[in-house]
Amino acid sequence: MPNASNEHEHTPLLPIGVVTGQTGLTARQIRYYEQNGLIKPARTNGKQRLYSFQDLNRLQEINRLLQDGLNMAGIKKIFQDNGLLPEVDQESAEKRVSETEMRKIFHEELKQAGRFNHGRGKFFNK
Amino acid sequence: MPNASNEHEHTPLLPIGVVTGQTGLTARQIRYYEQNGLIKPARTNGKQRLYSFQDLNRLQEINRLLQDGLNMAGIKKIFQDNGLLPEVDQESAEKRVSETEMRKIFHEELKQAGRFNHGRGKFFNK
DNA sequence: AGTTAATGTCAGAAAACCTAACATCTGATT
DNA sequence: AATCAGATGTTAGGTTTTCTGACATTAACT
């Protein structure tokens, strides 16, 4: 049986200020990645974002992929291929990828083949 | 070698709102326990409290002890005996316990002997 | 009845966060 | 070179959350 995943991995606990501190990303970046469907943090009743450790790991991975030159669409594709995309509402889901983009993405994905999901999650390894 | 303690056990991550949600305590209670030197959360630059998972565990234990009828002084004593009190500044440290209180505490502590530190930390077991 | 410990409640201020808009930068395209 | 688009910065105005400090309430004990 695999590792019993940590109790808090999916619990929304961290406000965006803490996440910026832990990831080095700016709040602007984090919200932008959310716009692109890469993460979907929980919300308080007052609509403040709360992130889980899984979100934190995901953001770290996004950061790495960005530094490798990937763009939003590329990262999204990779996440999709690994079945790691958050349940996306149809609104943001209909952001279809253009043809030329697809070729670009494909090229970049080659560069990245197999680089993801090798169990180096900094905060939790599920 | 003992368990490598989780990376985040001591990292200040959680705002008081999240802690109330996780513990069932009110913000008033949590701040009151801090006044009594039972916890010492970190602060942001803007003086907002940030709690670690260790703090969370400690608050859970405080909660249990309270439900067992212990009072602040009793809990404090127990924490002291177990070397678990946060570094306390002299200000709050000089809250000395009266004689009659001491007897009461001693009585209650008997009731509680050995009940603490049996490795039931809900969030992390160090 | 009077104390006191623990908690509730309230008010005003400050911090953190929200969305939306516009600005800037950079790399790719024409 | 000019333009375009993607990613991020910045700002403004509003809302949510937290802060401290004071006063109120409740329950237990003397």
CSV table of C-alpha atoms (C1' of nucleotides) in Angstrom, one decimal:
chain,number,residue,atom,x,y,z
A,1,MET,CA,0.0,0.0,0.0
A,2,PRO,CA,1.4,3.4,-0.8
A,3,ASN,CA,2.3,6.1,1.7
A,4,ALA,CA,-0.7,7.3,3.7
A,5,SER,CA,-0.8,10.8,2.4
A,6,ASN,CA,-0.4,13.5,5.0
A,7,GLU,CA,-3.5,14.6,6.7
A,8,HIS,CA,-3.0,18.2,5.7
A,9,GLU,CA,-2.0,17.9,2.1
A,10,HIS,CA,-5.4,18.9,0.8
A,11,THR,CA,-6.5,21.1,3.7
A,12,PRO,CA,-6.8,24.8,2.8
A,13,LEU,CA,-4.7,26.5,5.3
A,14,LEU,CA,-2.4,29.2,3.9
A,15,PRO,CA,-3.2,32.7,2.9
A,16,ILE,CA,-1.6,34.1,-0.2
A,17,GLY,CA,0.9,36.2,1.8
A,18,VAL,CA,2.4,33.0,3.3
A,19,VAL,CA,2.4,31.3,-0.1
A,20,THR,CA,4.4,34.2,-1.6
A,21,GLY,CA,6.9,33.9,1.2
A,22,GLN,CA,7.2,30.1,0.7
A,23,THR,CA,7.4,30.1,-3.0
A,24,GLY,CA,9.1,33.4,-3.9
A,25,LEU,CA,6.3,34.1,-6.3
A,26,THR,CA,4.4,37.3,-6.2
A,27,ALA,CA,0.7,37.5,-5.5
A,28,ARG,CA,0.1,38.7,-9.0
A,29,GLN,CA,1.8,35.7,-10.4
A,30,ILE,CA,-0.1,33.3,-8.3
A,31,ARG,CA,-3.5,34.8,-9.2
A,32,TYR,CA,-2.5,34.8,-12.8
A,33,TYR,CA,-1.8,31.1,-12.7
A,34,GLU,CA,-5.1,30.6,-11.2
A,35,GLN,CA,-6.7,32.5,-14.0
A,36,ASN,CA,-5.1,30.0,-16.3
A,37,GLY,CA,-6.6,27.1,-14.5
A,38,LEU,CA,-3.3,25.8,-13.1
A,39,ILE,CA,-4.5,26.0,-9.5
A,40,LYS,CA,-7.8,26.4,-7.8
A,41,PRO,CA,-7.4,27.5,-4.1
A,42,ALA,CA,-10.2,27.3,-1.7
A,43,ARG,CA,-11.9,30.5,-0.5
A,44,THR,CA,-13.0,31.7,2.9
A,45,ASN,CA,-16.5,33.0,3.2
A,46,GLY,CA,-15.2,36.4,2.6
A,47,LYS,CA,-13.6,35.2,-0.7
A,48,GLN,CA,-10.0,35.2,0.5
A,49,ARG,CA,-7.9,32.5,-1.0
A,50,LEU,CA,-6.6,29.7,1.1
A,51,TYR,CA,-4.0,27.3,-0.3
A,52,SER,CA,-3.2,23.7,0.6
A,53,PHE,CA,0.2,22.1,0.7
A,54,GLN,CA,-0.7,20.4,-2.6
A,55,ASP,CA,-1.2,23.9,-4.1
A,56,LEU,CA,2.1,24.9,-2.7
A,57,ASN,CA,3.9,22.0,-4.3
A,58,ARG,CA,2.0,22.7,-7.5
A,59,LEU,CA,3.2,26.3,-7.5
A,60,GLN,CA,6.8,25.2,-6.9
A,61,GLU,CA,6.5,23.0,-9.9
A,62,ILE,CA,5.0,25.8,-12.0
A,63,ASN,CA,7.9,27.9,-10.9
A,64,ARG,CA,10.4,25.3,-12.1
A,65,LEU,CA,8.7,24.9,-15.4
A,66,LEU,CA,8.6,28.6,-15.9
A,67,GLN,CA,12.3,28.9,-15.3
A,68,ASP,CA,12.8,26.2,-17.9
A,69,GLY,CA,11.1,28.5,-20.4
A,70,LEU,CA,7.6,26.9,-20.5
A,71,ASN,CA,4.6,29.1,-20.9
A,72,MET,CA,1.1,28.8,-19.4
A,73,ALA,CA,-0.2,26.6,-22.1
A,74,GLY,CA,2.7,24.3,-21.9
A,75,ILE,CA,2.5,23.9,-18.2
A,76,LYS,CA,-1.2,23.3,-18.4
A,77,LYS,CA,-0.7,20.6,-21.0
A,78,ILE,CA,1.8,18.9,-18.9
A,79,PHE,CA,-0.5,19.0,-15.9
A,80,GLN,CA,-3.3,17.7,-18.0
A,81,ASP,CA,-1.2,14.8,-19.3
A,82,ASN,CA,-0.4,13.9,-15.7
A,83,GLY,CA,-4.0,14.2,-14.7
A,84,LEU,CA,-3.1,16.9,-12.2
A,85,LEU,CA,-5.4,19.7,-13.3
A,86,PRO,CA,-7.9,21.0,-10.7
A,87,GLU,CA,-11.5,20.5,-11.5
A,88,VAL,CA,-12.0,23.3,-13.9
A,89,ASP,CA,-15.3,25.0,-14.5
A,90,GLN,CA,-16.3,25.2,-18.1
A,91,GLU,CA,-15.7,29.0,-18.2
A,92,SER,CA,-12.0,28.8,-17.9
A,93,ALA,CA,-11.9,25.4,-19.5
A,94,GLU,CA,-12.9,26.7,-22.9
A,95,LYS,CA,-9.5,28.4,-23.3
A,96,ARG,CA,-8.7,26.3,-26.3
A,97,VAL,CA,-5.2,26.2,-27.6
A,98,SER,CA,-4.5,27.4,-31.1
A,99,GLU,CA,-2.9,25.3,-33.8
A,100,THR,CA,0.4,27.1,-33.9
A,101,GLU,CA,0.5,27.1,-30.2
A,102,MET,CA,0.0,23.4,-30.2
A,103,ARG,CA,3.1,22.9,-32.2
A,104,LYS,CA,5.1,25.1,-30.0
A,105,ILE,CA,3.9,23.4,-27.0
A,106,PHE,CA,4.6,20.0,-28.5
A,107,HIS,CA,8.2,21.1,-29.1
A,108,GLU,CA,8.7,22.3,-25.6
A,109,GLU,CA,7.1,19.3,-24.1
A,110,LEU,CA,9.7,17.1,-25.8
A,111,LYS,CA,12.3,19.1,-24.0
A,112,GLN,CA,10.4,18.3,-20.8
A,113,ALA,CA,9.5,14.7,-21.3
A,114,GLY,CA,9.7,12.7,-18.2
A,115,ARG,CA,10.9,15.6,-16.1
A,116,PHE,CA,7.8,15.8,-14.0
A,117,ASN,CA,6.4,13.7,-11.2
A,118,HIS,CA,9.6,12.1,-10.0
A,119,GLY,CA,8.6,12.5,-6.4
A,120,ARG,CA,10.5,15.6,-5.5
A,121,GLY,CA,7.6,17.5,-4.0
A,122,LYS,CA,9.1,19.8,-1.4
A,123,PHE,CA,6.2,19.8,1.0
A,124,PHE,CA,4.6,16.4,0.6
A,125,ASN,CA,5.3,13.4,-1.6
A,126,LYS,CA,2.0,11.8,-2.1
B,1,MET,CA,17.6,7.8,15.0
B,2,PRO,CA,14.3,9.4,15.9
B,3,ASN,CA,11.7,10.5,13.4
B,4,ALA,CA,13.0,13.3,11.2
B,5,SER,CA,10.6,16.0,12.3
B,6,ASN,CA,8.4,17.4,9.5
B,7,GLU,CA,9.9,20.3,7.7
B,8,HIS,CA,6.9,22.6,8.5
B,9,GLU,CA,6.3,21.8,12.1
B,10,HIS,CA,7.9,25.0,13.3
B,11,THR,CA,7.2,27.2,10.3
B,12,PRO,CA,4.8,30.1,10.9
B,13,LEU,CA,2.1,29.5,8.3
B,14,LEU,CA,-1.4,29.8,9.7
B,15,PRO,CA,-3.4,33.0,10.4
B,16,ILE,CA,-5.6,33.0,13.5
B,17,GLY,CA,-8.7,32.5,11.4
B,18,VAL,CA,-7.5,29.1,10.1
B,19,VAL,CA,-6.4,28.1,13.6
B,20,THR,CA,-9.9,28.8,15.0
B,21,GLY,CA,-11.3,26.6,12.3
B,22,GLN,CA,-8.9,23.8,13.0
B,23,THR,CA,-9.1,23.8,16.7
B,24,GLY,CA,-12.6,25.0,17.5
B,25,LEU,CA,-11.2,27.6,19.8
B,26,THR,CA,-12.2,31.2,19.4
B,27,ALA,CA,-9.7,33.9,18.6
B,28,ARG,CA,-10.3,35.4,22.0
B,29,GLN,CA,-9.3,32.2,23.7
B,30,ILE,CA,-6.2,31.7,21.6
B,31,ARG,CA,-5.0,35.2,22.3
B,32,TYR,CA,-5.8,34.7,26.0
B,33,TYR,CA,-3.6,31.6,26.1
B,34,GLU,CA,-0.9,33.6,24.5
B,35,GLN,CA,-1.2,36.3,27.2
B,36,ASN,CA,-0.7,33.5,29.7
B,37,GLY,CA,2.5,32.4,28.0
B,38,LEU,CA,1.2,29.1,26.7
B,39,ILE,CA,2.0,29.8,23.1
B,40,LYS,CA,4.0,32.4,21.3
B,41,PRO,CA,3.1,32.6,17.7
B,42,ALA,CA,5.3,34.4,15.2
B,43,ARG,CA,4.2,37.7,13.8
B,44,THR,CA,4.2,39.2,10.3
B,45,ASN,CA,5.8,42.6,9.8
B,46,GLY,CA,2.4,44.0,10.3
B,47,LYS,CA,2.0,42.3,13.7
B,48,GLN,CA,-0.5,39.7,12.5
B,49,ARG,CA,-0.1,36.4,14.3
B,50,LEU,CA,1.1,33.3,12.3
B,51,TYR,CA,0.9,29.9,13.9
B,52,SER,CA,3.0,26.8,13.2
B,53,PHE,CA,1.7,23.2,13.4
B,54,GLN,CA,3.5,22.9,16.7
B,55,ASP,CA,1.4,25.8,17.9
B,56,LEU,CA,-1.6,24.0,16.5
B,57,ASN,CA,-0.8,20.8,18.4
B,58,ARG,CA,-0.1,22.8,21.5
B,59,LEU,CA,-3.5,24.5,21.3
B,60,GLN,CA,-5.2,21.1,20.9
B,61,GLU,CA,-3.5,19.9,24.0
B,62,ILE,CA,-4.5,23.1,25.9
B,63,ASN,CA,-8.1,22.4,24.7
B,64,ARG,CA,-8.0,18.9,26.1
B,65,LEU,CA,-6.6,20.0,29.4
B,66,LEU,CA,-9.2,22.7,29.7
B,67,GLN,CA,-11.9,20.2,29.1
B,68,ASP,CA,-10.4,18.1,31.9
B,69,GLY,CA,-11.0,21.1,34.2
B,70,LEU,CA,-7.4,22.4,34.3
B,71,ASN,CA,-6.9,26.1,34.6
B,72,MET,CA,-4.2,28.3,33.0
B,73,ALA,CA,-1.7,27.9,35.8
B,74,GLY,CA,-2.2,24.1,35.8
B,75,ILE,CA,-1.6,23.9,32.1
B,76,LYS,CA,1.4,26.1,32.3
B,77,LYS,CA,2.9,24.0,35.0
B,78,ILE,CA,2.4,20.9,33.1
B,79,PHE,CA,4.0,22.4,30.0
B,80,GLN,CA,6.9,23.7,32.2
B,81,ASP,CA,7.4,20.2,33.6
B,82,ASN,CA,7.6,18.8,30.2
B,83,GLY,CA,10.0,21.6,29.0
B,84,LEU,CA,7.5,22.7,26.5
B,85,LEU,CA,7.0,26.4,27.3
B,86,PRO,CA,7.9,28.8,24.6
B,87,GLU,CA,10.8,31.2,25.3
B,88,VAL,CA,9.0,33.6,27.6
B,89,ASP,CA,10.0,37.2,28.0
B,90,GLN,CA,10.5,38.2,31.6
B,91,GLU,CA,7.3,40.4,31.5
B,92,SER,CA,4.9,37.6,31.2
B,93,ALA,CA,7.2,35.2,33.0
B,94,GLU,CA,6.9,37.0,36.3
B,95,LYS,CA,3.3,35.8,36.7
B,96,ARG,CA,4.1,33.8,39.8
B,97,VAL,CA,1.7,31.2,41.1
B,98,SER,CA,0.2,31.7,44.5
B,99,GLU,CA,0.5,29.2,47.4
B,100,THR,CA,-3.1,28.1,47.5
B,101,GLU,CA,-3.1,27.9,43.7
B,102,MET,CA,-0.1,25.7,43.9
B,103,ARG,CA,-1.9,23.2,46.1
B,104,LYS,CA,-4.9,23.2,43.7
B,105,ILE,CA,-2.6,22.7,40.8
B,106,PHE,CA,-0.8,19.9,42.5
B,107,HIS,CA,-4.1,18.1,43.1
B,108,GLU,CA,-5.2,18.5,39.5
B,109,GLU,CA,-1.8,17.5,38.2
B,110,LEU,CA,-2.1,14.2,40.0
B,111,LYS,CA,-5.3,13.7,38.1
B,112,GLN,CA,-3.4,14.3,35.0
B,113,ALA,CA,-0.2,12.5,35.8
B,114,GLY,CA,1.2,10.8,32.8
B,115,ARG,CA,-1.6,11.8,30.5
B,116,PHE,CA,0.5,14.1,28.5
B,117,ASN,CA,3.1,13.5,25.8
B,118,HIS,CA,1.9,10.1,24.8
B,119,GLY,CA,2.5,10.9,21.1
B,120,ARG,CA,-1.0,11.7,20.0
B,121,GLY,CA,-0.2,15.0,18.4
B,122,LYS,CA,-2.8,15.4,15.7
B,123,PHE,CA,-0.8,17.4,13.3
B,124,PHE,CA,2.8,16.3,13.8
B,125,ASN,CA,4.3,13.8,16.2
B,126,LYS,CA,7.8,15.0,16.8
C,1,DA,C1',-22.3,38.9,48.3
C,2,DG,C1',-17.8,39.6,46.5
C,3,DT,C1',-13.6,37.8,43.7
C,4,DT,C1',-11.6,36.0,40.0
C,5,DA,C1',-10.7,33.3,35.8
C,6,DA,C1',-12.2,32.5,31.3
C,7,DT,C1',-14.6,34.1,27.7
C,8,DG,C1',-17.9,37.1,25.0
C,9,DT,C1',-18.6,41.4,22.7
C,10,DC,C1',-17.7,45.8,20.8
C,11,DA,C1',-15.2,49.7,18.7
C,12,DG,C1',-11.7,51.9,16.0
C,13,DA,C1',-7.5,51.2,13.6
C,14,DA,C1',-4.3,48.7,10.8
C,15,DA,C1',-3.0,44.9,7.9
C,16,DA,C1',-3.9,41.8,4.3
C,17,DC,C1',-6.4,40.7,0.5
C,18,DC,C1',-9.8,41.4,-3.3
C,19,DT,C1',-10.9,42.8,-8.3
C,20,DA,C1',-10.2,45.5,-12.1
C,21,DA,C1',-7.7,48.4,-14.9
C,22,DC,C1',-3.8,50.2,-17.0
C,23,DA,C1',1.4,50.1,-17.6
C,24,DT,C1',5.7,47.9,-18.7
C,25,DC,C1',8.7,44.5,-20.4
C,26,DT,C1',10.1,40.9,-23.4
C,27,DG,C1',10.2,37.8,-27.0
C,28,DA,C1',8.1,36.4,-31.3
C,29,DT,C1',5.9,37.8,-35.8
C,30,DT,C1',5.3,40.5,-39.6
D,1,DA,C1',11.3,48.8,-36.9
D,2,DA,C1',6.6,48.3,-35.6
D,3,DT,C1',3.4,45.4,-33.7
D,4,DC,C1',1.4,41.8,-30.9
D,5,DA,C1',0.8,38.8,-27.1
D,6,DG,C1',2.1,36.8,-22.8
D,7,DA,C1',3.7,37.6,-18.2
D,8,DT,C1',4.2,40.6,-14.6
D,9,DG,C1',4.2,45.2,-12.2
D,10,DT,C1',1.6,48.9,-10.3
D,11,DT,C1',-2.2,51.4,-8.6
D,12,DA,C1',-6.8,52.5,-6.9
D,13,DG,C1',-10.9,51.7,-4.2
D,14,DG,C1',-13.3,48.4,-1.6
D,15,DT,C1',-13.8,44.4,1.5
D,16,DT,C1',-12.2,41.0,4.9
D,17,DT,C1',-9.4,39.8,8.5
D,18,DT,C1',-6.9,40.8,12.4
D,19,DC,C1',-5.2,43.9,15.9
D,20,DT,C1',-5.5,46.0,20.7
D,21,DG,C1',-8.0,47.5,24.5
D,22,DA,C1',-12.0,48.1,27.0
D,23,DC,C1',-16.0,46.6,29.2
D,24,DA,C1',-19.6,42.8,30.0
D,25,DT,C1',-20.9,38.2,31.3
D,26,DT,C1',-20.7,33.7,33.3
D,27,DA,C1',-19.3,30.2,36.5
D,28,DA,C1',-16.8,28.7,40.3
D,29,DC,C1',-14.9,29.6,44.7
D,30,DT,C1',-14.5,32.1,49.5
